[in-house]
């Protein structure tokens, strides 16, 4: 199993541009989570899906952020327009069944908005 | 709301020293507890987890953690640290068996060779 696959690994973009982060979950995992990690705020949950349906998006900071999961094997997190304060590492994590199994994290996307 | 507190922001130890990292959570009901490790520049990896049974949980790489319900604590321990244990350690909790992981702010461990 290749694990949770995120792309790109690094993204540098100019303020105002649209950014799309991608995540491919482990096959069979029906929960998918998007986290943001910064020095100041640590790990923050942005949104999570169960069976492709968004369950809790209360952590999405603003309307500039949106996430989709069109099928069981793909999710995107989009920021439009991007701002310098969005610079962070964005992690995708997935789990199957209940939370007892623990989450498997992807390698993350390091986003820098200049 | 559920919260997780890790009291130590940065711990510096010499090799072979013993380690204990504190973790306290706020929820009084059934919880699932986890410790994750993040090596420099890498993603989070599961060290160990507790959801029922023996409150002393053994994980990978010689780590263990003890769940003390009366103290709402789940401290991480290792008898003798190595330079390769230099990383950031995150405590996390889930209420019941569903829901999302709530992470502590993390504790950075630096081990001097």
PDB file of C-alpha atoms in Angstrom, chain A residues 9-100:
ATOM      1  CA  UNK A   9       4.972  18.348  -1.829  1.00  0.00           C
ATOM      2  CA  UNK A  10       5.860  22.016  -2.091  1.00  0.00           C
ATOM      3  CA  UNK A  11       3.949  24.929  -3.566  1.00  0.00           C
ATOM      4  CA  UNK A  12       5.071  28.523  -3.838  1.00  0.00           C
ATOM      5  CA  UNK A  13       2.529  30.950  -5.194  1.00  0.00           C
ATOM      6  CA  UNK A  14       1.851  34.640  -5.321  1.00  0.00           C
ATOM      7  CA  UNK A  15      -0.796  36.283  -3.222  1.00  0.00           C
ATOM      8  CA  UNK A  16      -4.159  36.280  -4.970  1.00  0.00           C
ATOM      9  CA  UNK A  17      -3.551  33.111  -6.947  1.00  0.00           C
ATOM     10  CA  UNK A  18      -5.656  29.976  -6.670  1.00  0.00           C
ATOM     11  CA  UNK A  19      -4.029  26.986  -5.003  1.00  0.00           C
ATOM     12  CA  UNK A  20      -5.250  23.394  -5.197  1.00  0.00           C
ATOM     13  CA  UNK A  21      -3.917  20.694  -2.908  1.00  0.00           C
ATOM     14  CA  UNK A  22      -4.611  17.048  -3.636  1.00  0.00           C
ATOM     15  CA  UNK A  23      -4.961  13.900  -1.582  1.00  0.00           C
ATOM     16  CA  UNK A  24      -5.371  10.258  -2.493  1.00  0.00           C
ATOM     17  CA  UNK A  25      -6.496   8.212   0.510  1.00  0.00           C
ATOM     18  CA  UNK A  26      -5.606   4.642   1.317  1.00  0.00           C
ATOM     19  CA  UNK A  27      -7.963   2.339  -0.512  1.00  0.00           C
ATOM     20  CA  UNK A  28     -10.863   1.337   1.718  1.00  0.00           C
ATOM     21  CA  UNK A  29     -10.421   4.184   4.182  1.00  0.00           C
ATOM     22  CA  UNK A  30     -13.751   5.953   4.372  1.00  0.00           C
ATOM     23  CA  UNK A  31     -12.739   8.900   6.583  1.00  0.00           C
ATOM     24  CA  UNK A  32     -10.576  11.683   5.193  1.00  0.00           C
ATOM     25  CA  UNK A  33      -9.298  14.680   7.146  1.00  0.00           C
ATOM     26  CA  UNK A  34      -7.552  17.896   6.124  1.00  0.00           C
ATOM     27  CA  UNK A  35      -5.273  19.499   8.736  1.00  0.00           C
ATOM     28  CA  UNK A  36      -3.199  22.660   8.665  1.00  0.00           C
ATOM     29  CA  UNK A  37       0.009  22.958  10.693  1.00  0.00           C
ATOM     30  CA  UNK A  38       1.672  26.238  11.624  1.00  0.00           C
ATOM     31  CA  UNK A  39       4.165  27.212  14.299  1.00  0.00           C
ATOM     32  CA  UNK A  40       1.693  29.563  15.925  1.00  0.00           C
ATOM     33  CA  UNK A  41      -1.452  27.426  15.957  1.00  0.00           C
ATOM     34  CA  UNK A  42      -0.127  23.874  15.780  1.00  0.00           C
ATOM     35  CA  UNK A  43      -2.316  21.262  14.059  1.00  0.00           C
ATOM     36  CA  UNK A  44      -5.799  22.456  13.172  1.00  0.00           C
ATOM     37  CA  UNK A  45      -8.543  20.332  11.673  1.00  0.00           C
ATOM     38  CA  UNK A  46     -10.033  22.106   8.670  1.00  0.00           C
ATOM     39  CA  UNK A  47     -12.628  19.623   7.438  1.00  0.00           C
ATOM     40  CA  UNK A  48     -13.363  15.928   7.356  1.00  0.00           C
ATOM     41  CA  UNK A  49     -15.335  13.602   5.119  1.00  0.00           C
ATOM     42  CA  UNK A  50     -16.998  10.267   5.692  1.00  0.00           C
ATOM     43  CA  UNK A  51     -17.888   8.223   2.622  1.00  0.00           C
ATOM     44  CA  UNK A  52     -17.136  11.280   0.463  1.00  0.00           C
ATOM     45  CA  UNK A  53     -19.620  13.473   2.363  1.00  0.00           C
ATOM     46  CA  UNK A  54     -18.358  16.504   4.313  1.00  0.00           C
ATOM     47  CA  UNK A  55     -19.206  15.956   7.968  1.00  0.00           C
ATOM     48  CA  UNK A  56     -17.642  18.908   9.757  1.00  0.00           C
ATOM     49  CA  UNK A  57     -16.200  21.959   8.039  1.00  0.00           C
ATOM     50  CA  UNK A  58     -16.257  24.231  11.058  1.00  0.00           C
ATOM     51  CA  UNK A  59     -12.491  24.475  10.983  1.00  0.00           C
ATOM     52  CA  UNK A  60     -12.350  25.983   7.508  1.00  0.00           C
ATOM     53  CA  UNK A  61     -11.039  29.462   8.246  1.00  0.00           C
ATOM     54  CA  UNK A  62     -12.817  31.477   5.578  1.00  0.00           C
ATOM     55  CA  UNK A  63     -14.893  31.260   2.433  1.00  0.00           C
ATOM     56  CA  UNK A  64     -11.648  31.382   0.500  1.00  0.00           C
ATOM     57  CA  UNK A  65     -11.144  27.752   1.536  1.00  0.00           C
ATOM     58  CA  UNK A  66     -13.143  24.935  -0.027  1.00  0.00           C
ATOM     59  CA  UNK A  67     -12.759  21.167  -0.083  1.00  0.00           C
ATOM     60  CA  UNK A  68     -14.289  18.442  -2.192  1.00  0.00           C
ATOM     61  CA  UNK A  69     -14.244  14.693  -2.326  1.00  0.00           C
ATOM     62  CA  UNK A  70     -15.805  13.712  -5.656  1.00  0.00           C
ATOM     63  CA  UNK A  71     -15.071  10.010  -5.136  1.00  0.00           C
ATOM     64  CA  UNK A  72     -13.539   7.614  -2.647  1.00  0.00           C
ATOM     65  CA  UNK A  73     -10.057   7.941  -4.089  1.00  0.00           C
ATOM     66  CA  UNK A  74      -9.537  11.673  -4.379  1.00  0.00           C
ATOM     67  CA  UNK A  75      -9.966  14.889  -2.423  1.00  0.00           C
ATOM     68  CA  UNK A  76      -8.958  18.485  -3.042  1.00  0.00           C
ATOM     69  CA  UNK A  77      -8.466  21.500  -0.838  1.00  0.00           C
ATOM     70  CA  UNK A  78      -8.657  24.787  -2.693  1.00  0.00           C
ATOM     71  CA  UNK A  79      -7.698  28.279  -1.577  1.00  0.00           C
ATOM     72  CA  UNK A  80      -8.923  31.140  -3.745  1.00  0.00           C
ATOM     73  CA  UNK A  81      -7.570  33.774  -3.490  1.00  0.00           C
ATOM     74  CA  UNK A  82      -4.511  32.805  -1.480  1.00  0.00           C
ATOM     75  CA  UNK A  83      -2.954  35.108   1.108  1.00  0.00           C
ATOM     76  CA  UNK A  84       0.468  35.069   2.843  1.00  0.00           C
ATOM     77  CA  UNK A  85      -1.162  34.012   6.125  1.00  0.00           C
ATOM     78  CA  UNK A  86      -2.252  30.790   4.442  1.00  0.00           C
ATOM     79  CA  UNK A  87       1.387  29.680   4.365  1.00  0.00           C
ATOM     80  CA  UNK A  88       1.536  26.405   6.286  1.00  0.00           C
ATOM     81  CA  UNK A  89       1.926  22.684   5.893  1.00  0.00           C
ATOM     82  CA  UNK A  90      -1.343  21.033   4.918  1.00  0.00           C
ATOM     83  CA  UNK A  91      -1.781  17.387   5.855  1.00  0.00           C
ATOM     84  CA  UNK A  92      -4.317  14.892   4.651  1.00  0.00           C
ATOM     85  CA  UNK A  93      -5.078  11.915   6.904  1.00  0.00           C
ATOM     86  CA  UNK A  94      -7.347   8.938   6.475  1.00  0.00           C
ATOM     87  CA  UNK A  95      -8.725   6.115   8.554  1.00  0.00           C
ATOM     88  CA  UNK A  96     -11.013   3.167   8.017  1.00  0.00           C
ATOM     89  CA  UNK A  97     -13.893   2.214  10.256  1.00  0.00           C
ATOM     90  CA  UNK A  98     -13.767   3.846  13.643  1.00  0.00           C
ATOM     91  CA  UNK A  99     -11.161   6.137  15.072  1.00  0.00           C
ATOM     92  CA  UNK A 100      -9.702   3.276  17.107  1.00  0.00           C
TER      93      UNK A 100
END
